[in-house]
PDB file of C-alpha atoms in Angstrom:
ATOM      1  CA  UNK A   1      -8.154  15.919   5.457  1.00  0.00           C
ATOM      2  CA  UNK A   2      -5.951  17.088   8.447  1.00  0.00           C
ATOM      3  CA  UNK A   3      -3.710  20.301   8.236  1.00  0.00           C
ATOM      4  CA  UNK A   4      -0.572  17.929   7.903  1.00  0.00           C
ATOM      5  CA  UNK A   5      -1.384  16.576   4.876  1.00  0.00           C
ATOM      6  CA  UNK A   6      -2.004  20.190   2.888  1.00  0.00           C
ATOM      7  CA  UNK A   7       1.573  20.672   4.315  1.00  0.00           C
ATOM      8  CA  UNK A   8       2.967  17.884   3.250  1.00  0.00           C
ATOM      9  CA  UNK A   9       1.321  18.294  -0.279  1.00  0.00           C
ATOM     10  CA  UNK A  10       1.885  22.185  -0.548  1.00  0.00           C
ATOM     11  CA  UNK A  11       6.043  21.600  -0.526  1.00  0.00           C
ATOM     12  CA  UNK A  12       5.018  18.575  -2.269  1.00  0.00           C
ATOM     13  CA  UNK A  13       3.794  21.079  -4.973  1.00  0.00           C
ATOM     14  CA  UNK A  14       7.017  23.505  -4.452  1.00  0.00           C
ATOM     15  CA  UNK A  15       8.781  20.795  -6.269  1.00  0.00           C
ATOM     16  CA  UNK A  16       7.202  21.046  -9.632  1.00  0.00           C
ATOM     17  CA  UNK A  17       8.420  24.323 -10.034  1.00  0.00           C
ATOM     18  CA  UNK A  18      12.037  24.172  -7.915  1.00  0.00           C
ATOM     19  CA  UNK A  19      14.144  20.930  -8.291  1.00  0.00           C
ATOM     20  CA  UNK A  20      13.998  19.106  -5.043  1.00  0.00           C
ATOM     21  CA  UNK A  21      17.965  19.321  -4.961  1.00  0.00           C
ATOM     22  CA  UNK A  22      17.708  23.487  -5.347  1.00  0.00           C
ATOM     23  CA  UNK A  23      15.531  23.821  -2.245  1.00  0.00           C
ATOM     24  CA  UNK A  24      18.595  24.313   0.267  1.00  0.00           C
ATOM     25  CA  UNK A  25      19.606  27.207  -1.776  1.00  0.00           C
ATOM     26  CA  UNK A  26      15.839  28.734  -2.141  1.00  0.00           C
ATOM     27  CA  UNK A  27      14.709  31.461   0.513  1.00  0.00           C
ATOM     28  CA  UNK A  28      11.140  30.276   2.126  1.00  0.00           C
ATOM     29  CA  UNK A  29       8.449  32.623   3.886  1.00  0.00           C
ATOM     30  CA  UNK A  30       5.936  31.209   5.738  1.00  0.00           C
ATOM     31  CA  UNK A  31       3.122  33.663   7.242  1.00  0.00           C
ATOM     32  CA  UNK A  32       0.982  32.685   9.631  1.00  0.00           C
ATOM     33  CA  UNK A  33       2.132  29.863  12.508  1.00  0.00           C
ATOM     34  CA  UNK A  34      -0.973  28.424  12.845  1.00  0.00           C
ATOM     35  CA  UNK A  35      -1.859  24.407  12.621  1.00  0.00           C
ATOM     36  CA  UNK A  36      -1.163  24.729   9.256  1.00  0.00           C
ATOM     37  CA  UNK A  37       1.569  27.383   8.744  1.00  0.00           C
ATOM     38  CA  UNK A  38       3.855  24.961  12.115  1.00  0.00           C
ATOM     39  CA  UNK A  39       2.911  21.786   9.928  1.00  0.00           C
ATOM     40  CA  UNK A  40       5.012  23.721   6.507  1.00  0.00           C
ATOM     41  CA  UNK A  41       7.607  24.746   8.796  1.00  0.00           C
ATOM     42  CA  UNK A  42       8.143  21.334  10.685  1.00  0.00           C
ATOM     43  CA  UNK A  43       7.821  19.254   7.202  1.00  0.00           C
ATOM     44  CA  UNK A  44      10.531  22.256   5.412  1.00  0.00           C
ATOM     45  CA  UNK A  45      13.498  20.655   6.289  1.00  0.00           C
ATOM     46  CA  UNK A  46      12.879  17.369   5.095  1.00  0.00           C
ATOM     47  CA  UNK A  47      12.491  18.966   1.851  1.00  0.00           C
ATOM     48  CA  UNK A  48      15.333  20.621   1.400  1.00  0.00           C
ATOM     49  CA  UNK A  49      14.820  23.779   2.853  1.00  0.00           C
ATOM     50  CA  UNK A  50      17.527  25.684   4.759  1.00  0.00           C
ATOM     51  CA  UNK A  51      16.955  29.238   5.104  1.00  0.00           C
ATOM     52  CA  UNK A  52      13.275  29.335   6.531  1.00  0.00           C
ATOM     53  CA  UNK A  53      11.597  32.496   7.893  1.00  0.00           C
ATOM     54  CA  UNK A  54       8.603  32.958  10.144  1.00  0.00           C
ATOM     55  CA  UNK A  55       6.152  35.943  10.493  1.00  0.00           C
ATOM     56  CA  UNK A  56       3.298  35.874  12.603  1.00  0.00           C
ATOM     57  CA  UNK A  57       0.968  38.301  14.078  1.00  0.00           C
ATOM     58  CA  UNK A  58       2.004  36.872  17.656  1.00  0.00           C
ATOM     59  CA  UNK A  59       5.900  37.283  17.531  1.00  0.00           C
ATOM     60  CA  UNK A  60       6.090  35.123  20.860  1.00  0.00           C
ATOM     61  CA  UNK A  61       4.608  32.244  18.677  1.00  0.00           C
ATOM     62  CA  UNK A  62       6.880  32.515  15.686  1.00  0.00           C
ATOM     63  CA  UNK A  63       9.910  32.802  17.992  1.00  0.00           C
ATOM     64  CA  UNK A  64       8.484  29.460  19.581  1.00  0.00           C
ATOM     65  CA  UNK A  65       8.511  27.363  16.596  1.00  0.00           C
ATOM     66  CA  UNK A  66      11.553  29.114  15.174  1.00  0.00           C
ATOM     67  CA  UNK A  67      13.310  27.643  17.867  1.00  0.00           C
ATOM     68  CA  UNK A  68      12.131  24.251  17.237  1.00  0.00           C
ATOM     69  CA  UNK A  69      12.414  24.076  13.398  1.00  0.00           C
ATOM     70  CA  UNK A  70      15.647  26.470  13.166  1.00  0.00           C
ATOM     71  CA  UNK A  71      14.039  29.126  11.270  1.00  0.00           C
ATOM     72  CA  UNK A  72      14.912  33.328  11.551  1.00  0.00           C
ATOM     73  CA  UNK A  73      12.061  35.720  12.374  1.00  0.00           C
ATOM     74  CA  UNK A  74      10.536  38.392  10.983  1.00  0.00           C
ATOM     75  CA  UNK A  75       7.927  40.806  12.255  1.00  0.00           C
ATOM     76  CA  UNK A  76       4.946  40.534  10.511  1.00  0.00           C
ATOM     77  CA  UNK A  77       4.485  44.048  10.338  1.00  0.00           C
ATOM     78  CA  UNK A  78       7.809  44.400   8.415  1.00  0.00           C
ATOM     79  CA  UNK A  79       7.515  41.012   6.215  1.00  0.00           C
ATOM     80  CA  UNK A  80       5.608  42.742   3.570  1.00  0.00           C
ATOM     81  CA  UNK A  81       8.849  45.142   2.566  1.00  0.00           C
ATOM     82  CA  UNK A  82      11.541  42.385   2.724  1.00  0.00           C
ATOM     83  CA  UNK A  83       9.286  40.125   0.096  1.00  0.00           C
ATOM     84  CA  UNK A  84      11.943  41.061  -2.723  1.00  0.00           C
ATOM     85  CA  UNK A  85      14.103  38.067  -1.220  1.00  0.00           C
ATOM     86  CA  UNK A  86      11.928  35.244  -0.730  1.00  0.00           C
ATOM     87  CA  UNK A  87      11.645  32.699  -3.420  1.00  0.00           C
ATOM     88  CA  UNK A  88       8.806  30.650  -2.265  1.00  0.00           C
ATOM     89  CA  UNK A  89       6.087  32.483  -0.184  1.00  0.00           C
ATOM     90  CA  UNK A  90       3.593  30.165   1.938  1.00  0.00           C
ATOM     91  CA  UNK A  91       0.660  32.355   3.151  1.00  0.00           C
ATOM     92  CA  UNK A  92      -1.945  30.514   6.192  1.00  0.00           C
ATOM     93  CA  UNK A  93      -3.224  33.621   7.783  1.00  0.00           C
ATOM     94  CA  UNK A  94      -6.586  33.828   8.097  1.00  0.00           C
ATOM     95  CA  UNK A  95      -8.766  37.577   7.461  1.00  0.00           C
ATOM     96  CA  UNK A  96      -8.261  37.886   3.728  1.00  0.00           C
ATOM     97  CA  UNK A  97      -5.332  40.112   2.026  1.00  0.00           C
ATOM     98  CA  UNK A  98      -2.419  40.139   3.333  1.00  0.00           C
ATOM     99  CA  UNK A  99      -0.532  41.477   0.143  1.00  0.00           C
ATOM    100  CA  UNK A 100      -1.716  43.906  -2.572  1.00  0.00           C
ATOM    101  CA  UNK A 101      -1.407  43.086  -6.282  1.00  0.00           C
ATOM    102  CA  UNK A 102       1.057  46.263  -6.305  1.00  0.00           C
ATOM    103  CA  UNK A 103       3.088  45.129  -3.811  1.00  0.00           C
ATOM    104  CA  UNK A 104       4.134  42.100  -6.231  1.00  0.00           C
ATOM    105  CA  UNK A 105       4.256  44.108  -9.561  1.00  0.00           C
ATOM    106  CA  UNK A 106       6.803  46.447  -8.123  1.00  0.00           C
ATOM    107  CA  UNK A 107       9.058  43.128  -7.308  1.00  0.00           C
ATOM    108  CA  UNK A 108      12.232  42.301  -9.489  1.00  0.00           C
ATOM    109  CA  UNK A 109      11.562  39.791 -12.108  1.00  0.00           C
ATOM    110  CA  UNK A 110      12.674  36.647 -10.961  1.00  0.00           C
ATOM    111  CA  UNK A 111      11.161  32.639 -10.511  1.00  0.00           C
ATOM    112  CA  UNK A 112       8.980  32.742  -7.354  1.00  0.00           C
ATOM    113  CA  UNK A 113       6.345  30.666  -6.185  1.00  0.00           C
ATOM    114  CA  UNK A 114       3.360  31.701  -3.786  1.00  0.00           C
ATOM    115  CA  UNK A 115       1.163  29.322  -2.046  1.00  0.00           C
ATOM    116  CA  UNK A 116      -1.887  30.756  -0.883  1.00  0.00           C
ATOM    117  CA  UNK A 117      -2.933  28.133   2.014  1.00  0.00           C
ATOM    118  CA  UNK A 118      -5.394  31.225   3.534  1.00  0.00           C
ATOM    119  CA  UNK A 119      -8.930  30.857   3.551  1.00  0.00           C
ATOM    120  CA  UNK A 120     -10.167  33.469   2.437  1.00  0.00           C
ATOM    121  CA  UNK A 121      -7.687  34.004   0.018  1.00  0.00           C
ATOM    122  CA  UNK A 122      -4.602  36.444   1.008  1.00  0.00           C
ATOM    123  CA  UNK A 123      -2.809  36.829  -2.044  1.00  0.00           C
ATOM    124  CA  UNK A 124      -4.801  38.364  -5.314  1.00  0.00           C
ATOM    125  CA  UNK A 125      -5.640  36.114  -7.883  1.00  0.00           C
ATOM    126  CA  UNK A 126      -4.209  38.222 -10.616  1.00  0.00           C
ATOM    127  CA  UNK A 127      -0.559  37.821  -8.854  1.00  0.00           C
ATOM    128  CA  UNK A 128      -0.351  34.255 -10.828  1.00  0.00           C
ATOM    129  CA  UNK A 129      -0.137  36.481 -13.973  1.00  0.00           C
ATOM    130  CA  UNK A 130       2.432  38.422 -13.445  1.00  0.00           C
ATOM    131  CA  UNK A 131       6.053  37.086 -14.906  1.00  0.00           C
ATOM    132  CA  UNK A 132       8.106  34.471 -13.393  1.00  0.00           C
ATOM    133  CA  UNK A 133       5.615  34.304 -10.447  1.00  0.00           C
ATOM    134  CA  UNK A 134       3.403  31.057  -9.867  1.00  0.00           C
ATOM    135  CA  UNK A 135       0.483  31.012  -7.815  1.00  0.00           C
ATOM    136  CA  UNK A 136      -1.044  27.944  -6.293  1.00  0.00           C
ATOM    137  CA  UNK A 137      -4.270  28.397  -3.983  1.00  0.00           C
ATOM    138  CA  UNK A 138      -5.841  26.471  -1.319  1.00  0.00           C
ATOM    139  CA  UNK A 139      -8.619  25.074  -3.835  1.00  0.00           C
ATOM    140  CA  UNK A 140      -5.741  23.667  -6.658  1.00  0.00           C
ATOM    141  CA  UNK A 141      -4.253  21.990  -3.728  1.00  0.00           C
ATOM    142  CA  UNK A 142      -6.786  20.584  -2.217  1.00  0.00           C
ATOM    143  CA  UNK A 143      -7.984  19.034  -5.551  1.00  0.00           C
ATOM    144  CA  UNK A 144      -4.596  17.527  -6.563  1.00  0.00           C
ATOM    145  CA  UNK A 145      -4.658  16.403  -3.179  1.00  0.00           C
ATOM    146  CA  UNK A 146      -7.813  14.500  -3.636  1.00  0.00           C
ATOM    147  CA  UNK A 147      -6.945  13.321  -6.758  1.00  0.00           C
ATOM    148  CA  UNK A 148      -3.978  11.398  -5.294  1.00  0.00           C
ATOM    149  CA  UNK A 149      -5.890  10.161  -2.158  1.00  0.00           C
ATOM    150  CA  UNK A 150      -8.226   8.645  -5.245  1.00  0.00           C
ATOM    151  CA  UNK A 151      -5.308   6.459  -6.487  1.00  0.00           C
ATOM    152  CA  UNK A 152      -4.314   5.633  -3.248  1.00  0.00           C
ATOM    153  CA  UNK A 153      -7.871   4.544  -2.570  1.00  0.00           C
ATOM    154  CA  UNK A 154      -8.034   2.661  -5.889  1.00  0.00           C
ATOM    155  CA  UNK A 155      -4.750   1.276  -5.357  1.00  0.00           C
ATOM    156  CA  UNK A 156      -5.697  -0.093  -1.739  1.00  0.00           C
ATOM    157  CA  UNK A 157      -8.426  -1.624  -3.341  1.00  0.00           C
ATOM    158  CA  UNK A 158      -6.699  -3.539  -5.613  1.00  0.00           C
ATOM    159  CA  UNK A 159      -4.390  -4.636  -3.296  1.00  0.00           C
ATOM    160  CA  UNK A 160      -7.593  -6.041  -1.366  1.00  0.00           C
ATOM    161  CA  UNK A 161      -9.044  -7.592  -4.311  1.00  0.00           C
ATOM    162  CA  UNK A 162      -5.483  -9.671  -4.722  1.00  0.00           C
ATOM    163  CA  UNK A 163      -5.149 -10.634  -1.458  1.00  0.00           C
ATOM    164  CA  UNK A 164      -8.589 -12.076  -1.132  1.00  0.00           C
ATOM    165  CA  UNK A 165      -8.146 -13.790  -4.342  1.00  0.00           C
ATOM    166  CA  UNK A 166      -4.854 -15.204  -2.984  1.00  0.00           C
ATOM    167  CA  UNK A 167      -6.891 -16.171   0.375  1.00  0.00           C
ATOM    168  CA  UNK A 168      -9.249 -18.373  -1.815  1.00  0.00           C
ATOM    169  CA  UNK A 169      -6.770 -19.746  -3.475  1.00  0.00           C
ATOM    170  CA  UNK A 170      -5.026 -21.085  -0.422  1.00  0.00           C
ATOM    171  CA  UNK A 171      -8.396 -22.207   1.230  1.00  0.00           C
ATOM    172  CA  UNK A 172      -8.803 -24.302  -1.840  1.00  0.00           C
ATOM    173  CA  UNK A 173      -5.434 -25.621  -0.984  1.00  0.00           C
ATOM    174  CA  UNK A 174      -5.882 -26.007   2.421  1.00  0.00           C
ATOM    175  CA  UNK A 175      -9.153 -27.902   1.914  1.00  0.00           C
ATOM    176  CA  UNK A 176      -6.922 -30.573  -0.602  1.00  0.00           C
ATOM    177  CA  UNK A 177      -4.509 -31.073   1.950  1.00  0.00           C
ATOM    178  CA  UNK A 178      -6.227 -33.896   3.649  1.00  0.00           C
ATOM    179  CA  UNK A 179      -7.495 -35.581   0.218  1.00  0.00           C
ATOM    180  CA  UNK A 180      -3.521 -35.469  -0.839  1.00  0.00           C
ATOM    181  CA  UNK A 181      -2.016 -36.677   2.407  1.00  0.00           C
ATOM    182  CA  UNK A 182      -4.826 -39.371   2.280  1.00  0.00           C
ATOM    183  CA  UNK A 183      -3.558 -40.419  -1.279  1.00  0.00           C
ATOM    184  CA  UNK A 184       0.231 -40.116  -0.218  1.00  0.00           C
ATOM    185  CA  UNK A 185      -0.880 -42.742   2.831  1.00  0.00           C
ATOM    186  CA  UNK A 186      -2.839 -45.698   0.423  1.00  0.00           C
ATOM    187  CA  UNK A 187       0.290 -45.097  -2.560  1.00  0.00           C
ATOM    188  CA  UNK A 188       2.240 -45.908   0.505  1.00  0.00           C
ATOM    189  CA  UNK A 189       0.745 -48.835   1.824  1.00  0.00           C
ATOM    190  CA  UNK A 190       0.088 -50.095  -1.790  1.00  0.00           C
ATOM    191  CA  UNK A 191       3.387 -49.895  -2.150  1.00  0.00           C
ATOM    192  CA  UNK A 192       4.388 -51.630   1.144  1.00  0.00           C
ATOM    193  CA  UNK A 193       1.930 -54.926   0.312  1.00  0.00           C
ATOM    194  CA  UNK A 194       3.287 -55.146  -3.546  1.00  0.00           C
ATOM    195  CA  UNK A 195       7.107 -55.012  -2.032  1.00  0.00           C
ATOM    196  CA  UNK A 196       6.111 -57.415   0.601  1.00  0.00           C
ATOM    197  CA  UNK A 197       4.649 -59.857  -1.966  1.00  0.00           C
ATOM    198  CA  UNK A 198       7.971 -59.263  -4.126  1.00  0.00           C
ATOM    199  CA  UNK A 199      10.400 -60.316  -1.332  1.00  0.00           C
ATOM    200  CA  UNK A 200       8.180 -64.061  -0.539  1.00  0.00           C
ATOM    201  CA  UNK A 201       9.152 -64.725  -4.007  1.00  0.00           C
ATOM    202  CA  UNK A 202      13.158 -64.738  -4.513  1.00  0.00           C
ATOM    203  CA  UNK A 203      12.497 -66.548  -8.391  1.00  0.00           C
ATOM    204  CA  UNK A 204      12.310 -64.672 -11.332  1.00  0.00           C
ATOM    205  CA  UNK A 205       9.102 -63.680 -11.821  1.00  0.00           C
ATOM    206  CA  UNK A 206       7.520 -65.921 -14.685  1.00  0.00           C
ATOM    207  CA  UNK A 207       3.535 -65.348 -16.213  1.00  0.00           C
ATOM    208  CA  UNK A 208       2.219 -67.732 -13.615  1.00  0.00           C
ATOM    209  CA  UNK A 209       3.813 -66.227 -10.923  1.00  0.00           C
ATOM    210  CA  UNK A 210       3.078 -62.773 -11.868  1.00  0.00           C
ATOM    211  CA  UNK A 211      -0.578 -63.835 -11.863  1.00  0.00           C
ATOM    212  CA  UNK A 212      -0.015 -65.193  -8.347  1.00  0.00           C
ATOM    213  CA  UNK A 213       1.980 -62.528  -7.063  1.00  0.00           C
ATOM    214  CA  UNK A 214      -0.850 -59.795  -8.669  1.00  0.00           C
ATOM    215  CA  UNK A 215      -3.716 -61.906  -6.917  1.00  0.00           C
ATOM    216  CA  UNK A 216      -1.913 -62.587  -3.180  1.00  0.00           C
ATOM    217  CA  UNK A 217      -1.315 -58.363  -3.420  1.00  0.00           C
ATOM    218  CA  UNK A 218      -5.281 -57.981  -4.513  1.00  0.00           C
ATOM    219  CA  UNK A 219      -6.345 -60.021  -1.881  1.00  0.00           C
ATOM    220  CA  UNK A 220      -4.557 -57.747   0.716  1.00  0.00           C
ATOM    221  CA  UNK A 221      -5.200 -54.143  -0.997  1.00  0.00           C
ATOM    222  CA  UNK A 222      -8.819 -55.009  -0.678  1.00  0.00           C
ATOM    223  CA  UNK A 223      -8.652 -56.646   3.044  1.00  0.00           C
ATOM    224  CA  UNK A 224      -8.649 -53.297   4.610  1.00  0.00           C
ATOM    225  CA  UNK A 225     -11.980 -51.861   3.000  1.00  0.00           C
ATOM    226  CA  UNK A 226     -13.973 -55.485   2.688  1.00  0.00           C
ATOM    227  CA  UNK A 227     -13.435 -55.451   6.733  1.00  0.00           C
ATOM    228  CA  UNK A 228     -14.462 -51.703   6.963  1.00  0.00           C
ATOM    229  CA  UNK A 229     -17.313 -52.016   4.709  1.00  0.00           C
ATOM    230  CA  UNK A 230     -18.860 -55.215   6.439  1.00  0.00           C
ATOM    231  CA  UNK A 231     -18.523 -54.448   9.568  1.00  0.00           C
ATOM    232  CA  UNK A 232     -20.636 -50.706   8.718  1.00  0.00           C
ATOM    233  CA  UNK A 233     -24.291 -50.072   9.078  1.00  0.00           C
ATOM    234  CA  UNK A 234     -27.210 -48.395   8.129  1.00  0.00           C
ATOM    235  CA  UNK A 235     -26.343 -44.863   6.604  1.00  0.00           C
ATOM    236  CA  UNK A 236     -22.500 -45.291   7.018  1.00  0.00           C
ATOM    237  CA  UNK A 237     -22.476 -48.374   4.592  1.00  0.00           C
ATOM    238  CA  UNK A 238     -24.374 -46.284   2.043  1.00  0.00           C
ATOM    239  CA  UNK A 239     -22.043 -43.631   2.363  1.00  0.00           C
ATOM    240  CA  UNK A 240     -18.817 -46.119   1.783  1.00  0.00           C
ATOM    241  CA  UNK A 241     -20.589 -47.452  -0.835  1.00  0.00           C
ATOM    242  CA  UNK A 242     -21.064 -44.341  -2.918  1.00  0.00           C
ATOM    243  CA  UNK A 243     -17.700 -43.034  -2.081  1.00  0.00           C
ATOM    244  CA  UNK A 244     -15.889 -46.025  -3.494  1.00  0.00           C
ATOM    245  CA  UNK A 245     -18.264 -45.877  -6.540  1.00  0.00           C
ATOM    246  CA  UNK A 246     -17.299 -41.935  -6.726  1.00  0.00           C
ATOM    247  CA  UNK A 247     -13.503 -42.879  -6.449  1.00  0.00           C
ATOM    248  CA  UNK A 248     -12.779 -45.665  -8.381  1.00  0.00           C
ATOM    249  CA  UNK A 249     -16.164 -44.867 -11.131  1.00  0.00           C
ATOM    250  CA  UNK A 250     -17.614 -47.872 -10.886  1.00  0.00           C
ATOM    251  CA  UNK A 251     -20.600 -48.764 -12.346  1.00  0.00           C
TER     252      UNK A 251
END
């Protein structure tokens, strides 16, 4: 699973707590410009976000992508005492704590959500208890994340299953086009021999001449495949033989 994915699916996750709409008006933190933290940051604004702030160790590199993504800076050293303001806090440093249980218990009460992205953990686990504050680690995401790459999975499969289905289907077709065009050609010329038989005869047609008329067409319908089947030999013959016995079920 790349970095840009657990980006993606870490705002993704902002969302269940934060109306997509709200977002422009919700403060966002990230820590860390990393892979990770620059894939949050870039995918931000297409969430909604607005007021986005970056705090790395390296200022040079927050500056850098807060140029690119339109974020404001903040020193990383100094990040920790501005917290107060932030409503969702998006931690991918790596080296462990990065904020103390007490610095979140002295906060004012308010709805914020942290996303601990860090491996090892930065933020301590006991922060997801403390009112109006919900925590989301790496290990949550990572599972809902794999639980939706399942459906999509599942669902691809489906969609495979269908469409070979649907391929068989047509090959089926495909292999009766030449039987049907075959029967479209002999309806046609049986046609063509009964209305040419119809037109010698401009009387009503009586009994008799039905009879006539019925016997004339026989003798031309079966013209065509007497010729064929005399002139054959040997295997092909056979073959012509039990065909017209398979068509027609003769005895």
């Amino acid at each position: 699973m790349g970095a840009s994915s657990v980006g993606y699916a870490a705002l993704e996750r902002v969302t269940d707590f934060f109306p997509r709409k709200t977002l422009a008006q919700k403060k966002l933190l990230i820590i860390g410009t990393g892979q990770l933290g620059t894939d949050v940051a870039r995918y931000a604004a297409s969430f909604g976000f607005t007021q986005i702030t970056l705090s790395n160790r390296t200022l040079a590199k927050a500056e850098a992508l807060a140029s690119e993504v339109k974020a404001s800076v903040l020193p990383f050293a100094a990040f920790a005492e501005q917290i107060a303001s932030f409503d969702v806090i998006v931690s991918c440093v790596s080296g462990g704590e990065v904020l103390s249980l007490q610095s979140f218990q002295s906060l004012p009460e308010k709805r914020r959500v942290l996303l601990d992205l860090a491996v090892p953990l930065s933020f301590p686990a006991e922060v997801g208890q403390l009112p109006g504050i919900s925590l989301v680690n790496m290990d949550e995401l990572l599972s809902k994340t794999q639980a939706v790459q399942k459906v999509r999975e599942d669902a691809i499969a489906e969609v495979i299953r269908i469409i070979r289905e649907d391929v068989g289907t047509f090959e089926d077709w495909l292999q009766d086009v030449p039987v049907t065009q075959a029967l479209q050609e002999l309806k046609r010329y049986f046609a063509t021999v009964l209305e040419a038989e119809l037109q010698n005869h401009s009387q009503t047609p009586t009994p008799q001449l039905s009879q006539s008329l019925a016997e004339a067409a026989l003798q031309k319908l079966l013209r065509r495949p007497a010729k064929t089947l005399k002139t054959s030999q040997g295997p092909n013959r056979q073959v012509l033989l039990e065909s017209l016995q398979t068509l027609f079920q003769l005895a």
